[in-house]
Each structure stands twice: as C-alpha cells, then as structure tokens.
Amino acid sequence: MSLPYKIVVGLEVHVQLLTKSKLFCGCSTRFGAPPNSQVCPVCLGMPGVLPVMNRTAFELSVRAALALNCQIASFTKWDRKNYYYPDLPKNYQISQYDLPFSSEGWLEINAAADPKKEYKPKRIGIIRAHLEEDAGKNLHDESGRGGDSKIDLNRTGTPLLEIVSKPEINSPEEAKAYLEELRLMLREIGVSDCEMQEGSLRCDANVNIHVAHEGGTAATPLVEVKNLNSFGSVGRAIAHEAERQYGEFQKDPKNYRFDRIPKTTAGWDVERGVTVVQRHKEEAADYRYFPEPDLVPVVVSKAELDLARKAMGELPAAQRKRLQEAPYSLPAYDAGVLTAKGRKMVAYYEEVTAAVGDGKQVSNRLSDLVMGTLNERGEEIDQFPVTARRFAEFLKATSAIPQQDRRDVFKYMLEHGSDPASAMTALGVKTDFDETALRSAVKDAIAANPQAVDDFKKGKTAAANRIKGHVMKANKGAPNDVVQRLLDEELAKA
Ligand SMILES: [Zn+2]
C-alpha cells in the first residue's frame, strides 16, 4: 500500500450552472435538443453583436464560491481568452483572467483511510473559482468508415464555473472524496446538477509526484490529465500517471524534474487504462488575454452577498457536524452517510428521531431498511411510500422484536401500504408477551436441552444462544432483551 513517492494533485473542475439561458444571450441551455437548434447571433459570434451578462448565472456562481469559503471580489471583470478551434465560432472565449470574482477558499473532505469506518476531515484549498462560457461540441464519426465530423453549437455560451483546487490532494481516494463532496454541495445548494454523463461536471487533474532523492525531495514535471469523465477514471488516471512518472524519474532522476520540463497535457485512455501524453501546455501568454471590451465589469454589493448566503442553506459540512451533536449524537460515519444522501434524507431522519428519540437507533434502521430499499426501487426519499411519521410508528411498535421479524413487518408494510399494527397482525408477530409465560418457555427450553446447559456450565457461553434460539423460534416477536434476562436468571439456577 505504501508508495515510494508522494502523489500531489490539483483538480480543475468545470460545472455547468443550472440556468435556463446561456451566459451572454437568451438561448436555452436545455440538454439533448437537436444540434444547433439553440443558437443565436450572439453565441454564434456574428459580427456586431453584443453580449449581456446573465445575472442569475453570476448569482449562482457567487453562491457556490461562498459555499467554498472563498473571498468574493467586490469588483470583477471579463477577459477574452483567444484561441482558434472549430467549436469556438468567436475565436475567443469570454472568461476571467486576472480579477476572478472569487479566490482563496477551501472544501473539507473525508480523508480517512477507510471512509466507511471513520471520518477524518481534511481541508483542500481552493485557489479560485471563476465564471466563463462553454464552447461547442465536435461530433466525430466513430464508425471507422471515415465519415464527416460535425459541430453542435448548442452548448456554446453555456455558463461554466471553473473551480481550481490547490495541489493538496494526495491520493486517488482523496480526489474521489473531493469530487463527491463538491458534487454533493453544488447539487444541494442548487448551483449545478453535476451530471457527468451530460457533461455538466468535467474534471482535469494536474498530477506530479514528490520523491525522496539524495537526501532531499525531487518533484517530477507537471502533467494535466484532461477530460476525465467519471470519478473512477479520475482515481485510476491519477494512480497510473503517478506510477508512470515514477518510472520516468527512475530512468533519469537528474532531468525528469518539475523545473526542467514544462507542463504537458495528457489524455486518459479508458479502454487501456493508461495516460497518453499529448503536447506541451499553452502558457497563459499564448492566449493573449485582454479585457472584454463589450461587457461592463461587475460590482458585487453586500446585499447581494447576503442574498447568496441565504440561498445557500445548510451546507453538507455543517449538517454533518450538527448530526454529531445533541440531540442526535451520531458517530461521524453515520452523519456522513445521511448527509451524502441529501437534505431530504436528513429531514426524514430528523422527523423520525424527533418522534422516536434514539438518534443512533434511527440511523441504524434507516441504513438497514430504508436506504437499500430506495436503491432497489430507484426512488428518492420524498417518493418513498413509508412516510417519516409511519416509519417512526413502525420503529416504536417493533423496538423489542427480533431483527428478522422487524424486516418482515417492514417488507409487508411496503408491499401492502399498511400501518405497522396491521402488518404485525397479518404476520402473526406478537409484542404483548407475558413474562410468566416466557419464563416457563425458557424453563422448558432449558429442560429440553441438557447438553447445551452442560456446555454452558463448562464455560462455553455460546451454548446459551442455542437455548435462546429455541425460545425465540417458539415465540415469534418475543423481546430479545427480556428473553436474555430470563435465560440468564434461569441458567444461574440450573
Ligand atoms: Zn445565443
């Protein structure tokens, strides 16, 4: 597991904002429309047209930047990034260069070695977040018969938020955790749907490694792995690229260095699972940035910041923390699982806990019964037929019965839409056991299993479970703790 080098990664993430129209014109941003049906002279870059900024796009960006703990500039401007490419009809992209609207933030991730078992917070610094317009899409004939390439400009001018992290990500797992947290947060605050398949979240990874060498630390040249289209690809590409760089370094430790070789870009070959180094990266100077003359700079008022802060709502990190405190007092892992399922799941959990009282027990039952069922049914919690109120009734009614019986009751409720009491009646699960009757059932079981009693007396404590099994089988729904107590008492006398 331990690597002979340290992985150093900074991620550049582009997310499409959830606006109805594009950044500088009124064209729709709807995904999946016929090619070139959502274009106008402005986003096609016709001569003489003038862009007008979409204020909603700017507001969503500010909301995201605040959620990333960024400083928001009170004055920000637009710049032209000049380059020629078929999917960029204007020959420049309107972006932000030296005065981005936000900078210097951070995002907290779970950097635990086993995130299923624990929560270990780590802050990943954010260098900046800025707003820019997207380019179009080249459609190549992939039939292999050498057909034409086509261009769809529907996406041209769609608002993109670019979020650049500091190189503080040190493993493929941390990269995945960063992306998951970012996606969760941006979805929850309504900034982006972050659908990777639809291209509304795209990721580039800047990767190099630090190797202990001749008493010091050697850094390898930076490689930017472009257009990673799934979280899995991000992790695998980072691991592969780090290993590849280590190989290069071992061949030529003197020259394969960060300060000797300029940054290059690479693609990720999903099929072969390898990074393919492509070209030397353009420097900022190659793009001939200059201020966009057709757009006025943007001034951000305190009132706008307050509005954006309000629109943000409770962030996942705060929610996770709150769930670990009274009245819930959940372990960090449970709080993380609930939070990752979104605000609606947390609201459901809170409503059930308010009725039932035991926050940890509710969390266990939700993971055990509800979350898996939701996955199977492909449903969200707000579509789930068992409402929070009914789930609370169910937990109260079944608190003392064995786990398998509880599962059966829950399944019955789901299938028949019934309340817990009628489900239990239908299944013949009883909860009103009389202690005297249970005690005699325990005595009978002890009398009927002399071998188990003998084993128990010889110190094989597990033998008691065999006796208990007989009691439980004959008394479906009997409260586990009561049977255990009676058994302990009767075994002591036996
Ligand atoms: Zn347009």
CSV table of C-alpha atoms and ligand atoms in Angstrom, one decimal:
chain,number,residue,atom,x,y,z
A,1,MET,CA,0.0,0.0,0.0
A,2,SER,CA,2.8,2.4,0.9
A,3,LEU,CA,4.2,4.1,-2.2
A,4,PRO,CA,7.8,5.1,-2.7
A,5,TYR,CA,6.6,8.7,-3.5
A,6,LYS,CA,4.0,11.2,-2.6
A,7,ILE,CA,1.2,12.0,-5.0
A,8,VAL,CA,0.4,15.7,-5.5
A,9,VAL,CA,-2.7,16.6,-7.3
A,10,GLY,CA,-4.7,19.8,-8.0
A,11,LEU,CA,-8.1,19.4,-9.7
A,12,GLU,CA,-9.7,21.8,-12.1
A,13,VAL,CA,-13.4,21.2,-12.2
A,14,HIS,CA,-15.9,22.7,-14.6
A,15,VAL,CA,-19.5,22.7,-13.7
A,16,GLN,CA,-22.4,23.9,-15.8
A,17,LEU,CA,-24.7,26.2,-13.9
A,18,LEU,CA,-28.4,25.5,-13.6
A,19,THR,CA,-29.6,28.5,-15.6
A,20,LYS,CA,-32.4,28.3,-18.1
A,21,SER,CA,-30.5,30.5,-20.6
A,22,LYS,CA,-26.9,31.0,-21.6
A,23,LEU,CA,-24.3,33.3,-20.1
A,24,PHE,CA,-24.4,36.2,-22.6
A,25,CYS,CA,-27.6,35.6,-24.7
A,26,GLY,CA,-31.2,34.3,-24.2
A,27,CYS,CA,-30.7,30.9,-25.8
A,28,SER,CA,-31.9,27.9,-23.9
A,29,THR,CA,-29.3,25.6,-22.1
A,30,ARG,CA,-31.6,22.5,-22.2
A,31,PHE,CA,-29.6,19.3,-22.7
A,32,GLY,CA,-30.4,16.9,-25.6
A,33,ALA,CA,-32.0,19.3,-28.1
A,34,PRO,CA,-31.3,18.7,-31.8
A,35,PRO,CA,-27.9,20.0,-32.9
A,36,ASN,CA,-27.6,23.8,-33.5
A,37,SER,CA,-31.3,24.4,-32.5
A,38,GLN,CA,-30.4,26.5,-29.5
A,39,VAL,CA,-28.2,29.2,-31.0
A,40,CYS,CA,-28.4,32.9,-31.9
A,41,PRO,CA,-26.2,35.6,-33.5
A,42,VAL,CA,-24.6,36.3,-30.1
A,43,CYS,CA,-23.5,32.8,-29.2
A,44,LEU,CA,-22.6,32.1,-32.9
A,45,GLY,CA,-20.2,35.1,-32.7
A,46,MET,CA,-21.7,37.1,-35.6
A,47,PRO,CA,-20.0,40.5,-36.2
A,48,GLY,CA,-21.5,43.4,-34.4
A,49,VAL,CA,-23.5,41.5,-31.7
A,50,LEU,CA,-23.2,42.5,-28.1
A,51,PRO,CA,-23.2,40.1,-25.1
A,52,VAL,CA,-25.3,40.9,-22.0
A,53,MET,CA,-24.4,39.1,-18.7
A,54,ASN,CA,-27.0,36.6,-17.3
A,55,ARG,CA,-27.3,37.9,-13.7
A,56,THR,CA,-28.7,34.5,-12.4
A,57,ALA,CA,-25.5,32.8,-13.6
A,58,PHE,CA,-23.5,35.3,-11.6
A,59,GLU,CA,-25.6,34.8,-8.5
A,60,LEU,CA,-25.3,31.0,-8.7
A,61,SER,CA,-21.5,31.4,-9.0
A,62,VAL,CA,-21.3,33.7,-6.0
A,63,ARG,CA,-23.4,31.2,-4.0
A,64,ALA,CA,-21.0,28.4,-5.0
A,65,ALA,CA,-18.0,30.4,-4.1
A,66,LEU,CA,-19.4,31.3,-0.7
A,67,ALA,CA,-20.1,27.7,-0.1
A,68,LEU,CA,-16.4,27.0,-0.9
A,69,ASN,CA,-15.4,29.6,1.7
A,70,CYS,CA,-13.9,31.8,-1.0
A,71,GLN,CA,-13.3,35.5,-0.8
A,72,ILE,CA,-15.6,37.4,-3.1
A,73,ALA,CA,-14.1,40.3,-5.0
A,74,SER,CA,-16.3,43.4,-4.8
A,75,PHE,CA,-15.1,44.3,-8.4
A,76,THR,CA,-14.6,41.7,-11.1
A,77,LYS,CA,-14.2,41.9,-14.9
A,78,TRP,CA,-14.3,39.8,-18.0
A,79,ASP,CA,-11.5,38.8,-20.3
A,80,ARG,CA,-11.1,37.4,-23.8
A,81,LYS,CA,-9.1,34.2,-24.0
A,82,ASN,CA,-8.1,34.0,-27.6
A,83,TYR,CA,-7.7,30.7,-29.5
A,84,TYR,CA,-8.9,29.1,-32.6
A,85,TYR,CA,-10.8,25.9,-32.6
A,86,PRO,CA,-13.8,24.7,-34.7
A,87,ASP,CA,-16.2,24.5,-31.7
A,88,LEU,CA,-15.4,28.2,-30.8
A,89,PRO,CA,-17.0,30.3,-33.5
A,90,LYS,CA,-16.0,33.7,-32.0
A,91,ASN,CA,-12.3,32.6,-31.9
A,92,TYR,CA,-12.2,33.7,-28.3
A,93,GLN,CA,-13.8,32.6,-25.1
A,94,ILE,CA,-15.2,35.1,-22.6
A,95,SER,CA,-13.6,34.2,-19.3
A,96,GLN,CA,-12.0,35.8,-16.2
A,97,TYR,CA,-8.2,36.1,-16.0
A,98,ASP,CA,-6.5,38.4,-13.5
A,99,LEU,CA,-9.5,39.5,-11.5
A,100,PRO,CA,-11.7,36.4,-10.9
A,101,PHE,CA,-14.8,37.0,-8.9
A,102,SER,CA,-13.6,34.7,-6.1
A,103,SER,CA,-10.4,33.3,-4.6
A,104,GLU,CA,-8.8,31.6,-1.6
A,105,GLY,CA,-11.3,29.2,-0.3
A,106,TRP,CA,-11.4,25.6,0.9
A,107,LEU,CA,-13.5,22.5,0.9
A,108,GLU,CA,-13.5,19.9,3.7
A,109,ILE,CA,-13.3,16.3,2.6
A,110,ASN,CA,-13.2,12.9,4.4
A,111,ALA,CA,-9.6,11.7,4.1
A,112,ALA,CA,-9.9,8.6,6.3
A,113,ALA,CA,-8.1,5.6,5.0
A,114,ASP,CA,-11.4,3.7,5.4
A,115,PRO,CA,-14.1,6.2,4.9
A,116,LYS,CA,-16.7,3.6,5.6
A,117,LYS,CA,-15.5,3.3,9.1
A,118,GLU,CA,-14.4,6.8,10.1
A,119,TYR,CA,-14.5,10.4,9.2
A,120,LYS,CA,-11.1,12.2,9.1
A,121,PRO,CA,-11.6,15.8,7.9
A,122,LYS,CA,-9.0,17.4,5.6
A,123,ARG,CA,-9.3,20.9,4.0
A,124,ILE,CA,-8.4,21.2,0.4
A,125,GLY,CA,-7.6,24.7,-0.6
A,126,ILE,CA,-9.4,26.4,-3.5
A,127,ILE,CA,-7.2,28.8,-5.5
A,128,ARG,CA,-10.1,30.4,-7.3
A,129,ALA,CA,-13.5,30.0,-8.9
A,130,HIS,CA,-14.3,31.9,-12.0
A,131,LEU,CA,-17.1,32.1,-14.5
A,132,GLU,CA,-16.7,31.6,-18.2
A,133,GLU,CA,-18.7,30.5,-21.3
A,134,ASP,CA,-18.5,26.9,-22.6
A,135,ALA,CA,-17.5,26.0,-26.2
A,136,GLY,CA,-19.5,23.8,-28.6
A,137,LYS,CA,-19.0,20.1,-29.2
A,138,ASN,CA,-17.3,18.4,-32.1
A,139,LEU,CA,-19.1,15.3,-33.2
A,140,HIS,CA,-16.8,12.8,-34.9
A,141,ASP,CA,-17.9,9.8,-36.9
A,142,GLU,CA,-16.8,6.9,-34.8
A,143,SER,CA,-17.9,4.2,-37.2
A,144,GLY,CA,-14.4,3.9,-38.6
A,145,ARG,CA,-15.7,4.5,-42.1
A,146,GLY,CA,-14.1,7.9,-42.2
A,147,GLY,CA,-17.4,9.9,-42.2
A,148,ASP,CA,-17.6,13.7,-41.6
A,149,SER,CA,-17.1,15.5,-38.4
A,150,LYS,CA,-19.9,17.8,-37.4
A,151,ILE,CA,-20.2,20.6,-34.9
A,152,ASP,CA,-23.0,21.2,-32.4
A,153,LEU,CA,-23.0,24.7,-31.1
A,154,ASN,CA,-25.9,24.3,-28.6
A,155,ARG,CA,-23.5,24.3,-25.7
A,156,THR,CA,-21.6,27.4,-26.9
A,157,GLY,CA,-22.1,30.1,-24.4
A,158,THR,CA,-23.5,27.9,-21.6
A,159,PRO,CA,-22.3,29.3,-18.2
A,160,LEU,CA,-19.4,27.3,-16.7
A,161,LEU,CA,-18.0,27.7,-13.2
A,162,GLU,CA,-14.3,26.7,-13.1
A,163,ILE,CA,-13.1,25.6,-9.6
A,164,VAL,CA,-9.4,25.3,-9.2
A,165,SER,CA,-8.1,23.5,-6.2
A,166,LYS,CA,-4.6,23.8,-4.6
A,167,PRO,CA,-2.3,20.9,-5.2
A,168,GLU,CA,-3.3,19.5,-1.8
A,169,ILE,CA,-4.9,16.2,-2.9
A,170,ASN,CA,-2.5,13.3,-2.1
A,171,SER,CA,-4.2,10.2,-3.3
A,172,PRO,CA,-6.8,8.9,-5.8
A,173,GLU,CA,-9.1,8.3,-2.9
A,174,GLU,CA,-8.8,11.9,-1.8
A,175,ALA,CA,-9.5,13.1,-5.3
A,176,LYS,CA,-12.7,11.0,-5.3
A,177,ALA,CA,-13.7,12.3,-1.9
A,178,TYR,CA,-13.1,15.9,-3.1
A,179,LEU,CA,-15.3,15.4,-6.2
A,180,GLU,CA,-18.0,13.6,-4.2
A,181,GLU,CA,-18.1,16.4,-1.7
A,182,LEU,CA,-18.1,19.1,-4.3
A,183,ARG,CA,-20.9,17.4,-6.3
A,184,LEU,CA,-23.0,16.9,-3.2
A,185,MET,CA,-22.6,20.5,-2.1
A,186,LEU,CA,-23.2,22.0,-5.6
A,187,ARG,CA,-26.3,19.9,-6.0
A,188,GLU,CA,-27.7,20.7,-2.5
A,189,ILE,CA,-27.3,24.4,-3.0
A,190,GLY,CA,-28.9,24.3,-6.4
A,191,VAL,CA,-25.9,25.5,-8.4
A,192,SER,CA,-25.5,22.6,-10.8
A,193,ASP,CA,-26.9,19.1,-11.4
A,194,CYS,CA,-23.3,17.9,-11.8
A,195,GLU,CA,-24.3,15.1,-14.3
A,196,MET,CA,-21.0,13.8,-15.6
A,197,GLN,CA,-22.7,11.9,-18.5
A,198,GLU,CA,-24.3,15.1,-19.7
A,199,GLY,CA,-21.0,16.9,-19.4
A,200,SER,CA,-22.3,19.2,-16.7
A,201,LEU,CA,-19.3,18.2,-14.5
A,202,ARG,CA,-15.9,17.8,-16.1
A,203,CYS,CA,-12.6,17.3,-14.4
A,204,ASP,CA,-8.9,17.8,-15.3
A,205,ALA,CA,-6.2,16.6,-12.9
A,206,ASN,CA,-2.8,18.2,-12.5
A,207,VAL,CA,-0.5,15.5,-11.3
A,208,ASN,CA,3.1,15.1,-10.2
A,209,ILE,CA,4.9,13.3,-7.5
A,210,HIS,CA,7.5,14.1,-4.9
A,211,VAL,CA,10.2,11.5,-4.4
A,212,ALA,CA,12.8,11.3,-1.7
A,213,HIS,CA,16.1,11.6,-3.5
A,214,GLU,CA,19.7,12.1,-2.4
A,215,GLY,CA,18.6,13.5,1.0
A,216,GLY,CA,16.1,15.9,-0.5
A,217,THR,CA,12.8,15.8,-2.3
A,218,ALA,CA,12.6,15.8,-6.1
A,219,ALA,CA,9.4,16.9,-7.8
A,220,THR,CA,8.5,15.5,-11.2
A,221,PRO,CA,7.2,17.6,-14.1
A,222,LEU,CA,3.5,18.5,-14.1
A,223,VAL,CA,1.1,16.7,-16.3
A,224,GLU,CA,-2.5,17.8,-16.8
A,225,VAL,CA,-4.8,14.8,-17.5
A,226,LYS,CA,-7.7,16.2,-19.4
A,227,ASN,CA,-11.4,15.4,-19.7
A,228,LEU,CA,-11.8,12.7,-17.1
A,229,ASN,CA,-15.4,11.7,-17.4
A,230,SER,CA,-16.1,9.6,-14.3
A,231,PHE,CA,-14.9,9.7,-10.7
A,232,GLY,CA,-13.5,6.2,-11.2
A,233,SER,CA,-11.5,7.5,-14.2
A,234,VAL,CA,-10.1,10.3,-12.1
A,235,GLY,CA,-8.8,7.9,-9.5
A,236,ARG,CA,-7.4,5.4,-12.0
A,237,ALA,CA,-5.8,8.2,-14.1
A,238,ILE,CA,-4.1,9.7,-11.1
A,239,ALA,CA,-2.7,6.3,-9.9
A,240,HIS,CA,-1.5,5.4,-13.4
A,241,GLU,CA,0.1,8.8,-14.1
A,242,ALA,CA,1.9,8.9,-10.7
A,243,GLU,CA,3.3,5.4,-11.4
A,244,ARG,CA,4.3,6.4,-15.0
A,245,GLN,CA,6.1,9.5,-13.6
A,246,TYR,CA,7.9,7.4,-11.1
A,247,GLY,CA,9.2,5.2,-13.9
A,248,GLU,CA,10.4,8.2,-15.9
A,249,PHE,CA,12.1,9.6,-12.8
A,250,GLN,CA,13.9,6.4,-12.1
A,251,LYS,CA,15.2,6.4,-15.7
A,252,ASP,CA,16.5,10.0,-15.5
A,253,PRO,CA,16.4,11.4,-12.0
A,254,LYS,CA,18.6,14.4,-12.9
A,255,ASN,CA,16.4,15.7,-15.7
A,256,TYR,CA,12.9,14.4,-15.2
A,257,ARG,CA,12.2,17.4,-12.9
A,258,PHE,CA,9.5,19.9,-12.3
A,259,ASP,CA,11.8,22.8,-13.1
A,260,ARG,CA,13.3,21.3,-16.2
A,261,ILE,CA,10.3,20.2,-18.2
A,262,PRO,CA,7.3,22.4,-18.8
A,263,LYS,CA,3.8,21.3,-18.1
A,264,THR,CA,2.3,18.9,-20.6
A,265,THR,CA,-1.2,17.7,-21.2
A,266,ALA,CA,-2.3,14.1,-21.4
A,267,GLY,CA,-5.5,12.2,-22.3
A,268,TRP,CA,-6.9,9.2,-20.4
A,269,ASP,CA,-7.4,6.1,-22.4
A,270,VAL,CA,-10.3,4.4,-20.6
A,271,GLU,CA,-10.0,1.1,-22.6
A,272,ARG,CA,-6.3,0.6,-22.0
A,273,GLY,CA,-6.2,2.3,-18.6
A,274,VAL,CA,-3.3,4.5,-19.5
A,275,THR,CA,-2.5,8.2,-19.7
A,276,VAL,CA,-1.3,9.4,-23.1
A,277,VAL,CA,0.9,12.4,-23.0
A,278,GLN,CA,-0.1,14.8,-25.8
A,279,ARG,CA,1.5,18.2,-26.0
A,280,HIS,CA,3.2,21.0,-24.2
A,281,LYS,CA,0.6,23.1,-22.5
A,282,GLU,CA,0.0,26.6,-23.7
A,283,GLU,CA,1.1,29.2,-21.3
A,284,ALA,CA,-1.3,32.0,-20.3
A,285,ALA,CA,0.7,34.3,-22.7
A,286,ASP,CA,-0.3,32.1,-25.7
A,287,TYR,CA,-3.9,33.1,-25.2
A,288,ARG,CA,-3.3,36.8,-25.5
A,289,TYR,CA,-5.8,37.6,-22.7
A,290,PHE,CA,-7.2,41.1,-22.8
A,291,PRO,CA,-10.2,42.8,-21.1
A,292,GLU,CA,-13.5,42.1,-22.8
A,293,PRO,CA,-14.5,45.5,-24.3
A,294,ASP,CA,-18.2,44.6,-24.8
A,295,LEU,CA,-19.0,43.9,-21.2
A,296,VAL,CA,-19.0,46.2,-18.2
A,297,PRO,CA,-17.2,45.0,-15.0
A,298,VAL,CA,-19.3,43.5,-12.3
A,299,VAL,CA,-19.7,45.1,-8.9
A,300,VAL,CA,-20.9,42.9,-6.1
A,301,SER,CA,-22.8,44.6,-3.2
A,302,LYS,CA,-23.1,43.4,0.3
A,303,ALA,CA,-26.8,43.0,-0.1
A,304,GLU,CA,-26.2,40.5,-3.0
A,305,LEU,CA,-23.7,38.6,-0.9
A,306,ASP,CA,-26.3,38.3,1.9
A,307,LEU,CA,-28.9,37.0,-0.5
A,308,ALA,CA,-26.5,34.5,-1.9
A,309,ARG,CA,-25.6,33.3,1.6
A,310,LYS,CA,-29.2,32.9,2.5
A,311,ALA,CA,-29.9,31.0,-0.7
A,312,MET,CA,-27.1,28.5,0.1
A,313,GLY,CA,-29.0,26.9,3.1
A,314,GLU,CA,-27.2,24.5,5.4
A,315,LEU,CA,-24.1,23.1,3.7
A,316,PRO,CA,-23.2,19.4,3.9
A,317,ALA,CA,-20.2,20.0,6.2
A,318,ALA,CA,-22.4,21.9,8.7
A,319,GLN,CA,-25.1,19.3,8.5
A,320,ARG,CA,-22.6,16.5,9.2
A,321,LYS,CA,-21.3,18.4,12.2
A,322,ARG,CA,-24.8,19.2,13.6
A,323,LEU,CA,-25.8,15.5,13.3
A,324,GLN,CA,-22.9,14.6,15.5
A,325,GLU,CA,-24.1,16.9,18.3
A,326,ALA,CA,-27.2,16.6,20.6
A,327,PRO,CA,-29.9,15.6,20.2
A,328,TYR,CA,-28.7,13.2,17.5
A,329,SER,CA,-25.2,12.5,18.8
A,330,LEU,CA,-24.4,10.3,15.8
A,331,PRO,CA,-20.9,8.9,15.1
A,332,ALA,CA,-19.1,10.7,12.3
A,333,TYR,CA,-19.6,7.9,9.9
A,334,ASP,CA,-23.4,7.8,10.3
A,335,ALA,CA,-23.6,11.6,10.0
A,336,GLY,CA,-21.6,11.3,6.7
A,337,VAL,CA,-23.9,8.6,5.3
A,338,LEU,CA,-27.0,10.6,6.0
A,339,THR,CA,-25.6,13.8,4.7
A,340,ALA,CA,-24.4,12.2,1.5
A,341,LYS,CA,-28.0,11.2,0.8
A,342,GLY,CA,-29.0,14.8,0.7
A,343,ARG,CA,-31.1,17.3,2.7
A,344,LYS,CA,-34.3,15.4,2.1
A,345,MET,CA,-33.0,12.3,3.7
A,346,VAL,CA,-31.6,14.3,6.7
A,347,ALA,CA,-35.1,15.9,7.1
A,348,TYR,CA,-36.7,12.5,7.1
A,349,TYR,CA,-34.2,11.3,9.7
A,350,GLU,CA,-34.8,14.3,11.9
A,351,GLU,CA,-38.5,13.9,11.8
A,352,VAL,CA,-38.3,10.2,12.7
A,353,THR,CA,-35.8,10.9,15.5
A,354,ALA,CA,-38.0,13.7,16.9
A,355,ALA,CA,-40.7,11.0,17.4
A,356,VAL,CA,-38.6,8.1,18.4
A,357,GLY,CA,-35.9,9.7,20.5
A,358,ASP,CA,-32.9,7.5,19.9
A,359,GLY,CA,-30.9,9.1,17.1
A,360,LYS,CA,-28.4,6.3,16.6
A,361,GLN,CA,-31.1,3.6,16.5
A,362,VAL,CA,-33.0,5.6,13.9
A,363,SER,CA,-29.8,5.9,11.8
A,364,ASN,CA,-29.2,2.2,12.0
A,365,ARG,CA,-32.7,1.3,11.0
A,366,LEU,CA,-32.6,3.8,8.1
A,367,SER,CA,-29.4,2.3,6.7
A,368,ASP,CA,-30.6,-1.2,7.4
A,369,LEU,CA,-34.1,-0.9,6.0
A,370,VAL,CA,-34.7,2.3,4.0
A,371,MET,CA,-31.6,3.2,2.1
A,372,GLY,CA,-31.2,-0.2,0.4
A,373,THR,CA,-34.9,-0.3,-0.4
A,374,LEU,CA,-34.6,3.1,-2.0
A,375,ASN,CA,-31.7,1.9,-4.2
A,376,GLU,CA,-33.6,-1.2,-5.3
A,377,ARG,CA,-36.7,0.8,-6.1
A,378,GLY,CA,-34.8,3.7,-7.7
A,379,GLU,CA,-36.6,6.2,-5.6
A,380,GLU,CA,-35.8,9.3,-3.7
A,381,ILE,CA,-36.8,9.6,0.0
A,382,ASP,CA,-39.6,12.1,-0.8
A,383,GLN,CA,-41.3,9.5,-3.1
A,384,PHE,CA,-41.0,6.7,-0.6
A,385,PRO,CA,-44.4,5.2,0.4
A,386,VAL,CA,-43.4,4.9,4.1
A,387,THR,CA,-43.5,8.4,5.4
A,388,ALA,CA,-41.3,9.6,8.3
A,389,ARG,CA,-44.3,9.5,10.6
A,390,ARG,CA,-45.2,5.9,9.7
A,391,PHE,CA,-41.6,4.8,9.9
A,392,ALA,CA,-41.4,6.3,13.4
A,393,GLU,CA,-44.6,4.3,14.4
A,394,PHE,CA,-43.0,1.2,12.9
A,395,LEU,CA,-39.8,1.7,15.0
A,396,LYS,CA,-41.8,2.1,18.2
A,397,ALA,CA,-44.0,-0.9,17.5
A,398,THR,CA,-41.1,-3.2,16.6
A,399,SER,CA,-38.4,-1.9,19.0
A,400,ALA,CA,-38.3,-5.1,21.0
A,401,ILE,CA,-38.8,-7.8,18.4
A,402,PRO,CA,-36.1,-9.8,16.7
A,403,GLN,CA,-34.4,-8.3,13.6
A,404,GLN,CA,-35.8,-10.8,11.1
A,405,ASP,CA,-39.4,-10.2,12.3
A,406,ARG,CA,-38.8,-6.4,12.1
A,407,ARG,CA,-37.7,-6.8,8.5
A,408,ASP,CA,-40.7,-8.9,7.6
A,409,VAL,CA,-43.0,-6.3,9.1
A,410,PHE,CA,-41.3,-3.5,7.2
A,411,LYS,CA,-41.5,-5.5,3.9
A,412,TYR,CA,-45.2,-6.2,4.5
A,413,MET,CA,-45.8,-2.5,5.1
A,414,LEU,CA,-44.1,-1.6,1.9
A,415,GLU,CA,-45.9,-4.2,-0.2
A,416,HIS,CA,-49.3,-3.6,1.2
A,417,GLY,CA,-49.1,0.1,2.2
A,418,SER,CA,-50.3,-0.9,5.6
A,419,ASP,CA,-49.6,0.6,9.0
A,420,PRO,CA,-47.3,-1.3,11.4
A,421,ALA,CA,-50.0,-2.7,13.7
A,422,SER,CA,-52.0,-4.3,10.8
A,423,ALA,CA,-48.7,-5.6,9.3
A,424,MET,CA,-47.8,-7.3,12.6
A,425,THR,CA,-51.3,-8.8,13.0
A,426,ALA,CA,-51.2,-10.1,9.4
A,427,LEU,CA,-47.8,-11.7,10.0
A,428,GLY,CA,-48.8,-13.1,13.5
A,429,VAL,CA,-46.0,-11.1,15.2
A,430,LYS,CA,-46.9,-10.5,18.8
A,431,THR,CA,-45.4,-8.0,21.1
A,432,ASP,CA,-47.6,-8.4,24.2
A,433,PHE,CA,-45.7,-11.3,25.9
A,434,ASP,CA,-46.5,-12.1,29.4
A,435,GLU,CA,-43.3,-12.5,31.4
A,436,THR,CA,-44.6,-15.6,33.3
A,437,ALA,CA,-45.4,-17.4,30.1
A,438,LEU,CA,-42.0,-16.5,28.6
A,439,ARG,CA,-40.2,-17.7,31.8
A,440,SER,CA,-41.9,-21.1,31.6
A,441,ALA,CA,-40.9,-21.2,27.9
A,442,VAL,CA,-37.3,-20.6,29.0
A,443,LYS,CA,-37.5,-23.2,31.6
A,444,ASP,CA,-38.9,-25.7,29.1
A,445,ALA,CA,-36.1,-25.0,26.7
A,446,ILE,CA,-33.5,-25.5,29.4
A,447,ALA,CA,-35.1,-28.8,30.4
A,448,ALA,CA,-35.3,-29.9,26.7
A,449,ASN,CA,-31.6,-29.1,26.0
A,450,PRO,CA,-29.5,-30.7,28.8
A,451,GLN,CA,-26.4,-30.9,26.5
A,452,ALA,CA,-26.4,-27.2,25.9
A,453,VAL,CA,-26.9,-26.5,29.6
A,454,ASP,CA,-23.9,-28.8,30.3
A,455,ASP,CA,-21.8,-27.0,27.8
A,456,PHE,CA,-22.8,-23.6,29.2
A,457,LYS,CA,-21.7,-24.7,32.7
A,458,LYS,CA,-18.4,-25.8,31.3
A,459,GLY,CA,-17.8,-22.2,30.3
A,460,LYS,CA,-19.0,-22.4,26.7
A,461,THR,CA,-21.1,-19.3,26.9
A,462,ALA,CA,-22.2,-19.5,23.3
A,463,ALA,CA,-24.3,-22.6,24.2
A,464,ALA,CA,-26.8,-20.3,25.9
A,465,ASN,CA,-27.6,-18.9,22.4
A,466,ARG,CA,-28.7,-22.3,21.3
A,467,ILE,CA,-31.3,-22.4,24.1
A,468,LYS,CA,-32.3,-18.8,23.4
A,469,GLY,CA,-32.8,-19.8,19.7
A,470,HIS,CA,-35.4,-22.4,20.7
A,471,VAL,CA,-37.3,-19.9,22.8
A,472,MET,CA,-37.3,-17.2,20.1
A,473,LYS,CA,-38.4,-19.7,17.5
A,474,ALA,CA,-41.4,-20.8,19.5
A,475,ASN,CA,-42.3,-17.2,20.5
A,476,LYS,CA,-42.1,-15.1,17.3
A,477,GLY,CA,-41.7,-11.4,18.2
A,478,ALA,CA,-40.6,-12.0,21.8
A,479,PRO,CA,-38.5,-9.1,23.1
A,480,ASN,CA,-34.9,-10.2,22.9
A,481,ASP,CA,-33.7,-8.4,26.0
A,482,VAL,CA,-36.4,-9.9,28.2
A,483,VAL,CA,-35.7,-13.4,26.9
A,484,GLN,CA,-32.0,-12.9,27.5
A,485,ARG,CA,-32.6,-11.7,31.1
A,486,LEU,CA,-34.9,-14.6,31.9
A,487,LEU,CA,-32.4,-17.0,30.4
A,488,ASP,CA,-29.6,-15.6,32.4
A,489,GLU,CA,-31.6,-15.9,35.6
A,490,GLU,CA,-32.8,-19.5,34.9
A,491,LEU,CA,-29.4,-20.7,33.8
A,492,ALA,CA,-27.9,-19.4,37.0
A,493,LYS,CA,-30.4,-21.6,38.9
A,494,ALA,CA,-30.0,-24.7,36.6
B,1,ZN,ZN,-27.5,32.5,-28.2
